[in-house]
DNA sequence: ACTGGCGGGACACCCCGTTCCT
DNA sequence: AGGAACGGGGTGTCCCGCCAGT
């Protein structure tokens, strides 16, 4: 029964399987066994490619952080186009993917994970901290473009947006909130930072 | 946790023990065994007083919700006194007790808990939803008092404040953020809702 | 399904189950799981009563050593009765029970076991060394009784008997050798030590 | 093991590696992986040259049996020279090489091996049975030479010697017993079979 | 009513013999 | 030939729910 064939991308297969599990069955269903079973590979594959189960999860989180920053790159390229709210809603919807929510939940629930992630995210909640950074950069770009007031604080604004959006997305059990709901909280958050509004 | 009421009851002893564990060892350390051990009672006691371990946690959460609303009552009584920011900072610091953070983390990580809590908190994240409601009521009171602009949206504002504050408090691994940091995010959130700021 | 009833002799049940397994399925079938399954108890019972799986086996061996010495006591009481050969054959048949053979095999095959047993049997093969000691004591008693020549060496004689008998018993795959075969090797071993045979 | 023949062959390399492992790390360290690693070849090599891992071990045992019989040939050539005890001590020391002890231990511990070896050694413990046969032949030769009494039973004597020697050698954990100890047990075993000793 | 052992399941980690693609 | 993967098994550990004794 052994195939003998080397999985040319064992790591990717395991990551993809883990994300499917997180979306389908939630964070508590993520075990080394369920992952390898979902990936259709042998149990030992995970331990051959990762030091530890926690190591796997840490790298899954890091992958998510990379994806988050890549969303940030796309977002930044939209600076000056469409509307700020529209751009933010799009980015937030991609950032707060169910996988992100599940991972954030795991991180805050399991002590060991948090400790290991201190190395990559020293302060703040992993993924969310990077998401805030990404939003902040975008808002700075919009500030240069004149679509955000010069006296606004992009960092504080981003922090507010991420915190509020996380609360919104985490409030939905299974699915995603309506775009209109996201739009509403984003609009509310930046209302004071828009140029039209004089102090 | 500081209820002031004498722990004459086994239930109270278990609740107190659970909260001590959450603060000391984090959410992953909360098991039926660790609780009864911490309380110094036999394992069976928990199951005599609660249907289930999840039932125990649900009631622990409900207790926290009650405490949150009682903080809301105190907060509402401060409407019109001191400053809005000061009052909010005090309330948030009490609301986002480490126990709250740990419980929220458990709720979002464990599917079963979330499902059972739908009965008491149909929408939003349990505890946080109630906290937002509490803040909203307070802001409404301040609106009546004229310290929040009439055209502000207390509900949206409260949602933003809770989301942002949660992100801030959850970002601290062990301890609590500085009061100044809390003040900063609160001040930033309500800056557009203060009467002095003309549109 | 839990009975709740405390196994009043959990250790004995586990020992008995292990010996049944050794006899029925051989040394390689002795795992912590198979033992608890055979005993009809929960997996945790073994680890509640023994530090380790190896600890369990060590104690199983020690039990066998105790049984061996108790056979020695019975044997010694037969000194002067029946015939020396008959008495020895009876004792050897009881000493070289399939369980003994399986345990000796395990001890010599698994390094860890041997190391732990150094504490109880510093020199020689555990169980077999004690068996030789037992036989030696008996022969000494017979020497006093005049049924073994005064110039015979009981220790060397016992060592020869145990070594030869072990080879005989271990040579039988499943069952036991005929009594006549045992008698033959015993008779041959002590032929030079009998009083009738002048040097 | 010291065959003197060049290890030009993969089979020989594997056999040599296995014997090194048996001597260095004991029977429990003999796995297909450790062997190929020790030999510095790929894991597949073993299965290319042997049906099965057990097949490999069986052939290793057969090799040992061959070596034992070749020791017998040398021994038989010493009949009539030096002393019987001296000749036997030399042969036994070569026969009970650590590799032999480890293999005998494996055979008695692993059911499958024993079954397969029934084909080559129908009765008795493999290797030891052949060793007894070898000693028996030698004693028969000495009987012809008049150095063993005519009424002695070479087969029974050989059986006793092998059993006793095995017990002696197996009792040493790592190393070998002193030559004097071997001499002692051999001398004791044949004392009654020497011509000088009249019945 | 409390106590503490038990049942049963799951989990991470590890090792083994084996197969077979590169 | 080399080495990754496979399927199975084993150990130690944990957890929850239960319940016979005390």
mmCIF file with all atom_site columns, N, CA and C (backbone and C1' of nucleotides) in Angstrom, chain F residues 7-21:
data_model
loop_
_atom_site.group_PDB
_atom_site.id
_atom_site.type_symbol
_atom_site.label_atom_id
_atom_site.label_alt_id
_atom_site.label_comp_id
_atom_site.label_asym_id
_atom_site.label_entity_id
_atom_site.label_seq_id
_atom_site.pdbx_PDB_ins_code
_atom_site.Cartn_x
_atom_site.Cartn_y
_atom_site.Cartn_z
_atom_site.occupancy
_atom_site.B_iso_or_equiv
_atom_site.pdbx_formal_charge
_atom_site.auth_seq_id
_atom_site.auth_comp_id
_atom_site.auth_asym_id
_atom_site.auth_atom_id
_atom_site.pdbx_PDB_model_num
ATOM 1   P P     . DG F 1 7  ? -1.947  4.799  3.313  1.00 0.00 ? 7  DG F P     1
ATOM 2   O "O5'" . DG F 1 7  ? -2.139  3.664  4.412  1.00 0.00 ? 7  DG F "O5'" 1
ATOM 3   C "C5'" . DG F 1 7  ? -1.873  2.322  4.054  1.00 0.00 ? 7  DG F "C5'" 1
ATOM 4   C "C4'" . DG F 1 7  ? -1.543  1.520  5.275  1.00 0.00 ? 7  DG F "C4'" 1
ATOM 5   C "C3'" . DG F 1 7  ? -2.518  1.709  6.444  1.00 0.00 ? 7  DG F "C3'" 1
ATOM 6   O "O3'" . DG F 1 7  ? -2.923  0.425  6.873  1.00 0.00 ? 7  DG F "O3'" 1
ATOM 7   C "C1'" . DG F 1 7  ? -0.281  1.988  7.183  1.00 0.00 ? 7  DG F "C1'" 1
ATOM 8   P P     . DG F 1 8  ? -4.179  0.276  7.819  1.00 0.00 ? 8  DG F P     1
ATOM 9   O "O5'" . DG F 1 8  ? -3.516  -0.454 9.059  1.00 0.00 ? 8  DG F "O5'" 1
ATOM 10  C "C5'" . DG F 1 8  ? -2.430  -1.342 8.838  1.00 0.00 ? 8  DG F "C5'" 1
ATOM 11  C "C4'" . DG F 1 8  ? -1.541  -1.393 10.043 1.00 0.00 ? 8  DG F "C4'" 1
ATOM 12  C "C3'" . DG F 1 8  ? -2.280  -1.316 11.386 1.00 0.00 ? 8  DG F "C3'" 1
ATOM 13  O "O3'" . DG F 1 8  ? -2.086  -2.531 12.080 1.00 0.00 ? 8  DG F "O3'" 1
ATOM 14  C "C1'" . DG F 1 8  ? -0.306  0.044  11.374 1.00 0.00 ? 8  DG F "C1'" 1
ATOM 15  P P     . DG F 1 9  ? -3.007  -2.865 13.301 1.00 0.00 ? 9  DG F P     1
ATOM 16  O "O5'" . DG F 1 9  ? -2.010  -2.570 14.511 1.00 0.00 ? 9  DG F "O5'" 1
ATOM 17  C "C5'" . DG F 1 9  ? -0.697  -3.106 14.440 1.00 0.00 ? 9  DG F "C5'" 1
ATOM 18  C "C4'" . DG F 1 9  ? 0.198   -2.370 15.417 1.00 0.00 ? 9  DG F "C4'" 1
ATOM 19  C "C3'" . DG F 1 9  ? -0.406  -2.187 16.811 1.00 0.00 ? 9  DG F "C3'" 1
ATOM 20  O "O3'" . DG F 1 9  ? 0.364   -2.945 17.730 1.00 0.00 ? 9  DG F "O3'" 1
ATOM 21  C "C1'" . DG F 1 9  ? 0.734   -0.217 16.049 1.00 0.00 ? 9  DG F "C1'" 1
ATOM 22  P P     . DG F 1 10 ? -0.189  -3.170 19.154 1.00 0.00 ? 10 DG F P     1
ATOM 23  O "O5'" . DG F 1 10 ? 0.730   -2.192 20.014 1.00 0.00 ? 10 DG F "O5'" 1
ATOM 24  C "C5'" . DG F 1 10 ? 2.140   -2.240 19.841 1.00 0.00 ? 10 DG F "C5'" 1
ATOM 25  C "C4'" . DG F 1 10 ? 2.768   -1.133 20.629 1.00 0.00 ? 10 DG F "C4'" 1
ATOM 26  C "C3'" . DG F 1 10 ? 2.047   -0.841 21.952 1.00 0.00 ? 10 DG F "C3'" 1
ATOM 27  O "O3'" . DG F 1 10 ? 2.952   -0.935 23.037 1.00 0.00 ? 10 DG F "O3'" 1
ATOM 28  C "C1'" . DG F 1 10 ? 2.348   1.161  20.693 1.00 0.00 ? 10 DG F "C1'" 1
ATOM 29  P P     . DT F 1 11 ? 2.365   -0.861 24.464 1.00 0.00 ? 11 DT F P     1
ATOM 30  O "O5'" . DT F 1 11 ? 2.905   0.548  24.962 1.00 0.00 ? 11 DT F "O5'" 1
ATOM 31  C "C5'" . DT F 1 11 ? 4.229   0.952  24.631 1.00 0.00 ? 11 DT F "C5'" 1
ATOM 32  C "C4'" . DT F 1 11 ? 4.441   2.385  25.084 1.00 0.00 ? 11 DT F "C4'" 1
ATOM 33  C "C3'" . DT F 1 11 ? 3.828   2.699  26.454 1.00 0.00 ? 11 DT F "C3'" 1
ATOM 34  O "O3'" . DT F 1 11 ? 4.799   3.361  27.242 1.00 0.00 ? 11 DT F "O3'" 1
ATOM 35  C "C1'" . DT F 1 11 ? 3.059   4.247  24.822 1.00 0.00 ? 11 DT F "C1'" 1
ATOM 36  P P     . DG F 1 12 ? 4.659   3.383  28.799 1.00 0.00 ? 12 DG F P     1
ATOM 37  O "O5'" . DG F 1 12 ? 4.202   4.887  29.065 1.00 0.00 ? 12 DG F "O5'" 1
ATOM 38  C "C5'" . DG F 1 12 ? 5.013   5.920  28.545 1.00 0.00 ? 12 DG F "C5'" 1
ATOM 39  C "C4'" . DG F 1 12 ? 4.250   7.223  28.507 1.00 0.00 ? 12 DG F "C4'" 1
ATOM 40  C "C3'" . DG F 1 12 ? 3.479   7.554  29.800 1.00 0.00 ? 12 DG F "C3'" 1
ATOM 41  O "O3'" . DG F 1 12 ? 3.825   8.871  30.182 1.00 0.00 ? 12 DG F "O3'" 1
ATOM 42  C "C1'" . DG F 1 12 ? 2.060   7.766  27.922 1.00 0.00 ? 12 DG F "C1'" 1
ATOM 43  P P     . DT F 1 13 ? 3.348   9.447  31.561 1.00 0.00 ? 13 DT F P     1
ATOM 44  O "O5'" . DT F 1 13 ? 2.191   10.448 31.147 1.00 0.00 ? 13 DT F "O5'" 1
ATOM 45  C "C5'" . DT F 1 13 ? 2.389   11.308 30.029 1.00 0.00 ? 13 DT F "C5'" 1
ATOM 46  C "C4'" . DT F 1 13 ? 1.063   11.878 29.573 1.00 0.00 ? 13 DT F "C4'" 1
ATOM 47  C "C3'" . DT F 1 13 ? 0.125   12.300 30.717 1.00 0.00 ? 13 DT F "C3'" 1
ATOM 48  O "O3'" . DT F 1 13 ? 0.035   13.708 30.714 1.00 0.00 ? 13 DT F "O3'" 1
ATOM 49  C "C1'" . DT F 1 13 ? -1.038  11.224 28.931 1.00 0.00 ? 13 DT F "C1'" 1
ATOM 50  P P     . DC F 1 14 ? -0.485  14.440 31.992 1.00 0.00 ? 14 DC F P     1
ATOM 51  O "O5'" . DC F 1 14 ? -1.988  14.773 31.585 1.00 0.00 ? 14 DC F "O5'" 1
ATOM 52  C "C5'" . DC F 1 14 ? -2.221  15.657 30.502 1.00 0.00 ? 14 DC F "C5'" 1
ATOM 53  C "C4'" . DC F 1 14 ? -3.597  15.417 29.923 1.00 0.00 ? 14 DC F "C4'" 1
ATOM 54  C "C3'" . DC F 1 14 ? -4.757  15.632 30.886 1.00 0.00 ? 14 DC F "C3'" 1
ATOM 55  O "O3'" . DC F 1 14 ? -5.277  16.948 30.693 1.00 0.00 ? 14 DC F "O3'" 1
ATOM 56  C "C1'" . DC F 1 14 ? -5.107  13.793 29.359 1.00 0.00 ? 14 DC F "C1'" 1
ATOM 57  P P     . DC F 1 15 ? -6.214  17.549 31.767 1.00 0.00 ? 15 DC F P     1
ATOM 58  O "O5'" . DC F 1 15 ? -7.645  17.369 31.093 1.00 0.00 ? 15 DC F "O5'" 1
ATOM 59  C "C5'" . DC F 1 15 ? -7.771  17.341 29.674 1.00 0.00 ? 15 DC F "C5'" 1
ATOM 60  C "C4'" . DC F 1 15 ? -9.099  16.682 29.351 1.00 0.00 ? 15 DC F "C4'" 1
ATOM 61  C "C3'" . DC F 1 15 ? -10.121 16.861 30.455 1.00 0.00 ? 15 DC F "C3'" 1
ATOM 62  O "O3'" . DC F 1 15 ? -11.237 17.603 30.024 1.00 0.00 ? 15 DC F "O3'" 1
ATOM 63  C "C1'" . DC F 1 15 ? -10.015 14.587 29.745 1.00 0.00 ? 15 DC F "C1'" 1
ATOM 64  P P     . DC F 1 16 ? -12.159 18.204 31.152 1.00 0.00 ? 16 DC F P     1
ATOM 65  O "O5'" . DC F 1 16 ? -13.473 17.355 30.916 1.00 0.00 ? 16 DC F "O5'" 1
ATOM 66  C "C5'" . DC F 1 16 ? -13.971 17.144 29.602 1.00 0.00 ? 16 DC F "C5'" 1
ATOM 67  C "C4'" . DC F 1 16 ? -14.897 15.952 29.604 1.00 0.00 ? 16 DC F "C4'" 1
ATOM 68  C "C3'" . DC F 1 16 ? -16.023 16.030 30.636 1.00 0.00 ? 16 DC F "C3'" 1
ATOM 69  O "O3'" . DC F 1 16 ? -17.239 15.745 29.991 1.00 0.00 ? 16 DC F "O3'" 1
ATOM 70  C "C1'" . DC F 1 16 ? -14.854 13.984 30.849 1.00 0.00 ? 16 DC F "C1'" 1
ATOM 71  P P     . DG F 1 17 ? -18.590 16.208 30.651 1.00 0.00 ? 17 DG F P     1
ATOM 72  O "O5'" . DG F 1 17 ? -19.163 14.823 31.195 1.00 0.00 ? 17 DG F "O5'" 1
ATOM 73  C "C5'" . DG F 1 17 ? -19.460 13.793 30.252 1.00 0.00 ? 17 DG F "C5'" 1
ATOM 74  C "C4'" . DG F 1 17 ? -19.643 12.483 30.975 1.00 0.00 ? 17 DG F "C4'" 1
ATOM 75  C "C3'" . DG F 1 17 ? -20.665 12.521 32.120 1.00 0.00 ? 17 DG F "C3'" 1
ATOM 76  O "O3'" . DG F 1 17 ? -21.595 11.482 31.920 1.00 0.00 ? 17 DG F "O3'" 1
ATOM 77  C "C1'" . DG F 1 17 ? -18.617 11.559 32.856 1.00 0.00 ? 17 DG F "C1'" 1
ATOM 78  P P     . DC F 1 18 ? -22.814 11.324 32.867 1.00 0.00 ? 18 DC F P     1
ATOM 79  O "O5'" . DC F 1 18 ? -22.412 10.089 33.785 1.00 0.00 ? 18 DC F "O5'" 1
ATOM 80  C "C5'" . DC F 1 18 ? -21.841 8.934  33.186 1.00 0.00 ? 18 DC F "C5'" 1
ATOM 81  C "C4'" . DC F 1 18 ? -21.250 8.047  34.256 1.00 0.00 ? 18 DC F "C4'" 1
ATOM 82  C "C3'" . DC F 1 18 ? -22.161 7.819  35.464 1.00 0.00 ? 18 DC F "C3'" 1
ATOM 83  O "O3'" . DC F 1 18 ? -22.531 6.460  35.480 1.00 0.00 ? 18 DC F "O3'" 1
ATOM 84  C "C1'" . DC F 1 18 ? -19.882 8.188  36.109 1.00 0.00 ? 18 DC F "C1'" 1
ATOM 85  P P     . DC F 1 19 ? -23.864 6.048  36.227 1.00 0.00 ? 19 DC F P     1
ATOM 86  O "O5'" . DC F 1 19 ? -23.246 5.396  37.542 1.00 0.00 ? 19 DC F "O5'" 1
ATOM 87  C "C5'" . DC F 1 19 ? -22.197 4.456  37.414 1.00 0.00 ? 19 DC F "C5'" 1
ATOM 88  C "C4'" . DC F 1 19 ? -21.514 4.266  38.743 1.00 0.00 ? 19 DC F "C4'" 1
ATOM 89  C "C3'" . DC F 1 19 ? -22.478 4.219  39.939 1.00 0.00 ? 19 DC F "C3'" 1
ATOM 90  O "O3'" . DC F 1 19 ? -22.103 3.155  40.785 1.00 0.00 ? 19 DC F "O3'" 1
ATOM 91  C "C1'" . DC F 1 19 ? -20.748 5.774  40.330 1.00 0.00 ? 19 DC F "C1'" 1
ATOM 92  P P     . DA F 1 20 ? -23.209 2.001  41.071 1.00 0.00 ? 20 DA F P     1
ATOM 93  O "O5'" . DA F 1 20 ? -22.460 1.113  42.163 1.00 0.00 ? 20 DA F "O5'" 1
ATOM 94  C "C5'" . DA F 1 20 ? -21.345 0.328  41.756 1.00 0.00 ? 20 DA F "C5'" 1
ATOM 95  C "C4'" . DA F 1 20 ? -20.236 0.431  42.780 1.00 0.00 ? 20 DA F "C4'" 1
ATOM 96  C "C3'" . DA F 1 20 ? -20.639 0.007  44.186 1.00 0.00 ? 20 DA F "C3'" 1
ATOM 97  O "O3'" . DA F 1 20 ? -19.578 -0.744 44.749 1.00 0.00 ? 20 DA F "O3'" 1
ATOM 98  C "C1'" . DA F 1 20 ? -19.855 2.257  44.218 1.00 0.00 ? 20 DA F "C1'" 1
ATOM 99  P P     . DG F 1 21 ? -19.666 -1.485 46.075 1.00 0.00 ? 21 DG F P     1
ATOM 100 O "O5'" . DG F 1 21 ? -18.496 -0.737 46.812 1.00 0.00 ? 21 DG F "O5'" 1
ATOM 101 C "C5'" . DG F 1 21 ? -18.644 -0.432 48.147 1.00 0.00 ? 21 DG F "C5'" 1
ATOM 102 C "C4'" . DG F 1 21 ? -17.685 0.677  48.520 1.00 0.00 ? 21 DG F "C4'" 1
ATOM 103 C "C3'" . DG F 1 21 ? -17.755 0.944  50.012 1.00 0.00 ? 21 DG F "C3'" 1
ATOM 104 O "O3'" . DG F 1 21 ? -16.435 1.027  50.526 1.00 0.00 ? 21 DG F "O3'" 1
ATOM 105 C "C1'" . DG F 1 21 ? -18.252 2.949  48.778 1.00 0.00 ? 21 DG F "C1'" 1
#
